[in-house]
PDB file of C-alpha atoms in Angstrom:
ATOM      1  CA  MET Q   1      12.990  -0.063   2.343  1.00 75.00           C
ATOM      2  CA  LYS Q   2       9.769   0.691   4.808  1.00 85.00           C
ATOM      3  CA  ILE Q   3       6.333   1.752   3.806  1.00 91.00           C
ATOM      4  CA  THR Q   4       6.653   4.201   6.915  1.00 89.00           C
ATOM      5  CA  GLU Q   5       8.873   5.593   4.394  1.00 90.00           C
ATOM      6  CA  LEU Q   6       6.993   6.254   1.321  1.00 93.00           C
ATOM      7  CA  LEU Q   7       3.515   6.676   3.628  1.00 95.00           C
ATOM      8  CA  THR Q   8       4.419   9.764   5.471  1.00 95.00           C
ATOM      9  CA  GLN Q   9       1.249  12.202   7.655  1.00 96.00           C
ATOM     10  CA  GLU Q  10       1.667  14.205   4.493  1.00 97.00           C
ATOM     11  CA  THR Q  11      -0.391  11.513   2.565  1.00 98.00           C
ATOM     12  CA  ILE Q  12      -3.070   9.925   4.886  1.00 98.00           C
ATOM     13  CA  ILE Q  13      -6.095  10.362   4.217  1.00 98.00           C
ATOM     14  CA  LEU Q  14      -9.111   9.416   7.783  1.00 98.00           C
ATOM     15  CA  ASP Q  15     -12.024  10.314   5.618  1.00 97.00           C
ATOM     16  CA  LEU Q  16     -12.461   9.955   2.472  1.00 98.00           C
ATOM     17  CA  LYS Q  17     -14.997  12.240   1.045  1.00 97.00           C
ATOM     18  CA  ALA Q  18     -15.138  10.084  -2.295  1.00 97.00           C
ATOM     19  CA  THR Q  19     -18.605   7.642  -3.006  1.00 97.00           C
ATOM     20  CA  GLU Q  20     -17.192   6.413  -6.308  1.00 97.00           C
ATOM     21  CA  LYS Q  21     -13.906   4.324  -7.629  1.00 98.00           C
ATOM     22  CA  VAL Q  22     -13.147   7.675 -10.375  1.00 98.00           C
ATOM     23  CA  GLN Q  23     -13.422  10.359  -7.132  1.00 98.00           C
ATOM     24  CA  VAL Q  24     -11.135   8.036  -4.684  1.00 98.00           C
ATOM     25  CA  ILE Q  25      -8.299   8.346  -6.985  1.00 98.00           C
ATOM     26  CA  ASP Q  26      -8.602  12.002  -7.796  1.00 98.00           C
ATOM     27  CA  GLU Q  27      -8.669  12.088  -4.235  1.00 98.00           C
ATOM     28  CA  LEU Q  28      -5.690  10.328  -3.988  1.00 98.00           C
ATOM     29  CA  ILE Q  29      -3.914  11.607  -6.048  1.00 98.00           C
ATOM     30  CA  ASP Q  30      -5.196  15.289  -5.222  1.00 98.00           C
ATOM     31  CA  LYS Q  31      -2.937  14.479  -1.678  1.00 98.00           C
ATOM     32  CA  LEU Q  32       0.173  12.857  -3.710  1.00 97.00           C
ATOM     33  CA  SER Q  33       0.094  16.630  -5.683  1.00 97.00           C
ATOM     34  CA  ALA Q  34       0.122  18.354  -2.295  1.00 97.00           C
ATOM     35  CA  ALA Q  35       2.626  16.524  -0.942  1.00 97.00           C
ATOM     36  CA  GLY Q  36       5.220  17.225  -3.982  1.00 97.00           C
ATOM     37  CA  LYS Q  37       5.130  13.474  -4.922  1.00 97.00           C
ATOM     38  CA  ILE Q  38       3.553  14.024  -8.840  1.00 97.00           C
ATOM     39  CA  THR Q  39       4.389  16.836 -11.038  1.00 97.00           C
ATOM     40  CA  ASP Q  40       1.402  15.832 -13.523  1.00 97.00           C
ATOM     41  CA  LYS Q  41      -2.305  15.051 -11.679  1.00 97.00           C
ATOM     42  CA  ALA Q  42      -3.717  14.363 -15.015  1.00 98.00           C
ATOM     43  CA  ALA Q  43      -0.572  12.004 -16.404  1.00 97.00           C
ATOM     44  CA  PHE Q  44      -0.652  10.577 -13.670  1.00 97.00           C
ATOM     45  CA  LYS Q  45      -4.470   9.528 -13.076  1.00 98.00           C
ATOM     46  CA  LYS Q  46      -4.164   8.533 -16.437  1.00 97.00           C
ATOM     47  CA  GLU Q  47      -1.443   5.384 -16.232  1.00 96.00           C
ATOM     48  CA  ILE Q  48      -3.292   4.887 -12.751  1.00 97.00           C
ATOM     49  CA  LEU Q  49      -6.614   4.485 -15.087  1.00 97.00           C
ATOM     50  CA  ALA Q  50      -4.156   2.426 -17.884  1.00 96.00           C
ATOM     51  CA  ARG Q  51      -3.553  -0.059 -15.187  1.00 95.00           C
ATOM     52  CA  GLU Q  52      -7.089   0.475 -13.978  1.00 96.00           C
ATOM     53  CA  GLU Q  53      -8.492  -1.572 -17.377  1.00 96.00           C
ATOM     54  CA  GLN Q  54      -5.831  -4.260 -16.795  1.00 96.00           C
ATOM     55  CA  GLY Q  55      -7.747  -4.711 -13.949  1.00 94.00           C
ATOM     56  CA  SER Q  56      -9.333  -3.913 -10.896  1.00 94.00           C
ATOM     57  CA  THR Q  57      -6.529  -2.771  -8.298  1.00 95.00           C
ATOM     58  CA  GLY Q  58      -9.428  -3.857  -5.177  1.00 96.00           C
ATOM     59  CA  ILE Q  59      -7.767  -7.112  -4.234  1.00 94.00           C
ATOM     60  CA  GLY Q  60     -11.058  -7.946  -1.741  1.00 96.00           C
ATOM     61  CA  ASP Q  61     -11.381  -8.039   2.031  1.00 97.00           C
ATOM     62  CA  GLY Q  62     -11.804  -4.646   1.770  1.00 97.00           C
ATOM     63  CA  VAL Q  63      -8.817  -3.112   0.368  1.00 97.00           C
ATOM     64  CA  ALA Q  64      -7.547  -1.532  -2.935  1.00 97.00           C
ATOM     65  CA  ILE Q  65      -4.204  -0.723  -4.206  1.00 96.00           C
ATOM     66  CA  PRO Q  66      -4.260   0.929  -7.229  1.00 96.00           C
ATOM     67  CA  HIS Q  67      -0.767   1.943  -8.211  1.00 94.00           C
ATOM     68  CA  ALA Q  68       0.931   3.003 -12.012  1.00 93.00           C
ATOM     69  CA  LYS Q  69       4.497   3.506 -12.330  1.00 90.00           C
ATOM     70  CA  SER Q  70       4.897   6.923 -14.267  1.00 93.00           C
ATOM     71  CA  SER Q  71       7.558  10.250 -14.918  1.00 95.00           C
ATOM     72  CA  THR Q  72       5.200  12.524 -13.173  1.00 96.00           C
ATOM     73  CA  VAL Q  73       6.556  10.854  -9.818  1.00 95.00           C
ATOM     74  CA  LYS Q  74       9.108  13.086  -7.974  1.00 94.00           C
ATOM     75  CA  GLU Q  75       9.768  10.896  -5.855  1.00 91.00           C
ATOM     76  CA  PRO Q  76       7.727   7.217  -4.950  1.00 92.00           C
ATOM     77  CA  ALA Q  77       5.393   7.344  -2.036  1.00 95.00           C
ATOM     78  CA  ILE Q  78       2.516   5.617  -0.949  1.00 96.00           C
ATOM     79  CA  VAL Q  79      -0.943   7.421  -0.269  1.00 98.00           C
ATOM     80  CA  PHE Q  80      -3.802   6.212   2.262  1.00 98.00           C
ATOM     81  CA  GLY Q  81      -7.482   6.064   2.436  1.00 98.00           C
ATOM     82  CA  ARG Q  82     -10.047   5.698   4.467  1.00 98.00           C
ATOM     83  CA  SER Q  83     -13.431   5.147   3.636  1.00 98.00           C
ATOM     84  CA  LYS Q  84     -15.589   3.973   6.265  1.00 94.00           C
ATOM     85  CA  ALA Q  85     -18.566   3.457   5.073  1.00 96.00           C
ATOM     86  CA  GLY Q  86     -16.826   1.986   1.783  1.00 97.00           C
ATOM     87  CA  VAL Q  87     -16.873   2.879  -1.831  1.00 97.00           C
ATOM     88  CA  ASP Q  88     -17.976   0.233  -4.413  1.00 97.00           C
ATOM     89  CA  TYR Q  89     -13.911  -0.198  -6.537  1.00 97.00           C
ATOM     90  CA  GLU Q  90     -14.550  -2.723  -8.161  1.00 96.00           C
ATOM     91  CA  SER Q  91     -13.070  -5.034  -6.037  1.00 96.00           C
ATOM     92  CA  LEU Q  92     -13.050  -9.331  -7.031  1.00 93.00           C
ATOM     93  CA  ASP Q  93     -15.155  -9.986  -4.503  1.00 96.00           C
ATOM     94  CA  GLY Q  94     -17.428  -7.363  -5.509  1.00 96.00           C
ATOM     95  CA  GLN Q  95     -17.467  -5.955  -1.095  1.00 97.00           C
ATOM     96  CA  PRO Q  96     -17.360  -2.378  -1.109  1.00 98.00           C
ATOM     97  CA  ALA Q  97     -13.255  -1.366  -0.453  1.00 98.00           C
ATOM     98  CA  HIS Q  98     -12.446   0.775   2.835  1.00 98.00           C
ATOM     99  CA  LEU Q  99      -8.136   1.025   3.046  1.00 98.00           C
ATOM    100  CA  PHE Q 100      -6.676   2.742  -0.249  1.00 98.00           C
ATOM    101  CA  PHE Q 101      -3.185   2.258  -0.373  1.00 97.00           C
ATOM    102  CA  MET Q 102      -2.504   4.052  -4.270  1.00 97.00           C
ATOM    103  CA  ILE Q 103       1.893   3.056  -4.978  1.00 94.00           C
ATOM    104  CA  ALA Q 104       3.263   5.777  -7.212  1.00 94.00           C
ATOM    105  CA  ALA Q 105       6.232   4.580  -8.373  1.00 91.00           C
ATOM    106  CA  SER Q 106       9.003   6.181 -10.669  1.00 89.00           C
ATOM    107  CA  GLU Q 107       9.248   4.907 -14.166  1.00 84.00           C
ATOM    108  CA  GLY Q 108      11.734   2.760 -14.291  1.00 76.00           C
ATOM    109  CA  ALA Q 109      11.387   1.109 -10.472  1.00 70.00           C
ATOM    110  CA  HIS Q 110      10.733  -1.479 -11.371  1.00 67.00           C
ATOM    111  CA  GLN Q 111      11.485  -4.379  -8.496  1.00 73.00           C
ATOM    112  CA  HIS Q 112      10.706  -1.383  -6.406  1.00 72.00           C
ATOM    113  CA  HIS Q 113       7.135  -0.921  -7.326  1.00 68.00           C
ATOM    114  CA  LEU Q 114       6.563  -4.590  -6.973  1.00 75.00           C
ATOM    115  CA  ASP Q 115       8.487  -4.995  -4.157  1.00 83.00           C
ATOM    116  CA  THR Q 116       6.008  -2.119  -2.367  1.00 82.00           C
ATOM    117  CA  LEU Q 117       3.049  -3.656  -3.745  1.00 80.00           C
ATOM    118  CA  ALA Q 118       4.242  -7.774  -2.557  1.00 87.00           C
ATOM    119  CA  ARG Q 119       5.222  -6.361   0.859  1.00 87.00           C
ATOM    120  CA  LEU Q 120       2.278  -4.723   1.219  1.00 90.00           C
ATOM    121  CA  ALA Q 121      -0.690  -7.166  -0.289  1.00 90.00           C
ATOM    122  CA  SER Q 122       0.799 -10.391   2.402  1.00 91.00           C
ATOM    123  CA  MET Q 123       0.396  -7.237   5.335  1.00 93.00           C
ATOM    124  CA  LEU Q 124      -3.623  -6.363   3.927  1.00 95.00           C
ATOM    125  CA  ILE Q 125      -4.064 -10.207   4.700  1.00 94.00           C
ATOM    126  CA  ASP Q 126      -3.946 -10.099   8.140  1.00 95.00           C
ATOM    127  CA  GLY Q 127      -7.447  -9.339   9.406  1.00 96.00           C
ATOM    128  CA  SER Q 128      -6.646  -8.035  12.583  1.00 97.00           C
ATOM    129  CA  PHE Q 129      -4.494  -5.309  11.162  1.00 97.00           C
ATOM    130  CA  ARG Q 130      -6.764  -3.846   8.460  1.00 97.00           C
ATOM    131  CA  LYS Q 131      -9.572  -4.057  11.679  1.00 97.00           C
ATOM    132  CA  GLN Q 132      -6.192  -1.414  13.024  1.00 98.00           C
ATOM    133  CA  LEU Q 133      -6.303   0.138   9.765  1.00 98.00           C
ATOM    134  CA  LEU Q 134      -9.417   1.161   9.887  1.00 97.00           C
ATOM    135  CA  ALA Q 135      -9.900   1.988  13.624  1.00 97.00           C
ATOM    136  CA  ALA Q 136      -6.839   3.800  14.073  1.00 97.00           C
ATOM    137  CA  ASP Q 137      -7.563   7.850  15.177  1.00 97.00           C
ATOM    138  CA  SER Q 138      -4.472   9.554  14.143  1.00 97.00           C
ATOM    139  CA  GLN Q 139      -2.932   9.646  11.149  1.00 97.00           C
ATOM    140  CA  GLU Q 140       0.151   9.166  13.854  1.00 97.00           C
ATOM    141  CA  GLU Q 141      -1.827   5.597  14.464  1.00 98.00           C
ATOM    142  CA  LEU Q 142      -2.201   4.425  11.532  1.00 97.00           C
ATOM    143  CA  LEU Q 143       1.361   4.971  10.782  1.00 97.00           C
ATOM    144  CA  ASN Q 144       2.373   2.972  14.049  1.00 97.00           C
ATOM    145  CA  VAL Q 145       0.630  -0.020  13.322  1.00 97.00           C
ATOM    146  CA  ILE Q 146       1.889  -0.318   9.987  1.00 96.00           C
ATOM    147  CA  ASP Q 147       5.658   0.510  11.579  1.00 95.00           C
ATOM    148  CA  GLN Q 148       4.901  -1.493  13.644  1.00 95.00           C
ATOM    149  CA  LYS Q 149       2.938  -4.970  11.887  1.00 95.00           C
ATOM    150  CA  GLU Q 150       6.382  -4.347   9.620  1.00 91.00           C
ATOM    151  CA  LYS Q 151       8.806  -5.117  12.741  1.00 90.00           C
ATOM    152  CA  GLU Q 152       6.884  -8.486  13.204  1.00 90.00           C
ATOM    153  CA  ARG Q 153       7.026  -9.232   9.251  1.00 83.00           C
ATOM    154  CA  LEU Q 154      10.568  -8.408   9.342  1.00 80.00           C
ATOM    155  CA  ALA Q 155      11.616 -10.306  12.222  1.00 86.00           C
ATOM    156  CA  GLU Q 156       9.237 -14.006  11.133  1.00 79.00           C
ATOM    157  CA  GLU Q 157      11.648 -13.428   8.055  1.00 74.00           C
ATOM    158  CA  THR Q 158      15.033 -13.297   9.966  1.00 75.00           C
ATOM    159  CA  GLU Q 159      13.455 -16.454  12.229  1.00 71.00           C
ATOM    160  CA  VAL Q 160      12.833 -18.806   8.426  1.00 66.00           C
ATOM    161  CA  GLU Q 161      15.980 -17.117   7.845  1.00 65.00           C
ATOM    162  CA  ALA Q 162      17.951 -18.485  10.091  1.00 63.00           C
ATOM    163  CA  ASP Q 163      15.807 -21.857  10.519  1.00 63.00           C
ATOM    164  CA  THR Q 164      16.730 -21.839   6.986  1.00 65.00           C
ATOM    165  CA  ALA Q 165      20.966 -21.399   7.101  1.00 60.00           C
ATOM    166  CA  LYS Q 166      20.466 -23.991   9.861  1.00 62.00           C
ATOM    167  CA  ALA Q 167      19.249 -26.412   8.095  1.00 60.00           C
ATOM    168  CA  SER Q 168      22.182 -26.210   5.972  1.00 58.00           C
ATOM    169  CA  LYS Q 169      24.291 -26.586   8.150  1.00 58.00           C
ATOM    170  CA  ILE Q 170      22.720 -29.157   8.951  1.00 60.00           C
ATOM    171  CA  LEU Q 171      22.914 -30.776   5.795  1.00 57.00           C
ATOM    172  CA  ALA Q 172      26.176 -30.066   5.200  1.00 54.00           C
ATOM    173  CA  VAL Q 173      27.519 -31.516   8.294  1.00 57.00           C
ATOM    174  CA  THR Q 174      25.580 -34.832   7.109  1.00 51.00           C
ATOM    175  CA  ALA Q 175      26.962 -35.194   4.037  1.00 55.00           C
ATOM    176  CA  CYS Q 176      30.457 -35.102   4.261  1.00 52.00           C
TER     177      CYS Q 176
END
């Protein structure tokens, strides 16, 4: 499933008001609830905070990816929040976070949740991609930036798979 199938215009906050970590979490959860993605804000927040106790999801480079699997999730979703000023999110690099992607996964969605998390984290390694997210002027532009990055990533993966398949054929022929 593509990131842009989980992240929609109704789950994007381009200007977070929060100035502290828990306020960010509350604001993102409020957005999820308003979009009808979760049934119980308090219970979902408890799951998010339990995950944060295991270690901060502030991965560094201005990015935080709070996430939880919960029975309160009606429909898997991602909510995005942006703080141009930055928020102390207890990130691994000690720097403020500006980009927040909260992943809300259904309780039984083990592999799907991990795949989404890994795909998102790998995209966010790209500094120019992060800059584009910070500069997006609208929800639509933000979704277009993410969609374009996913298309590039898919093309790269397809090319690697094709090269691997070609190498396997060459090995099979030379082994005969």
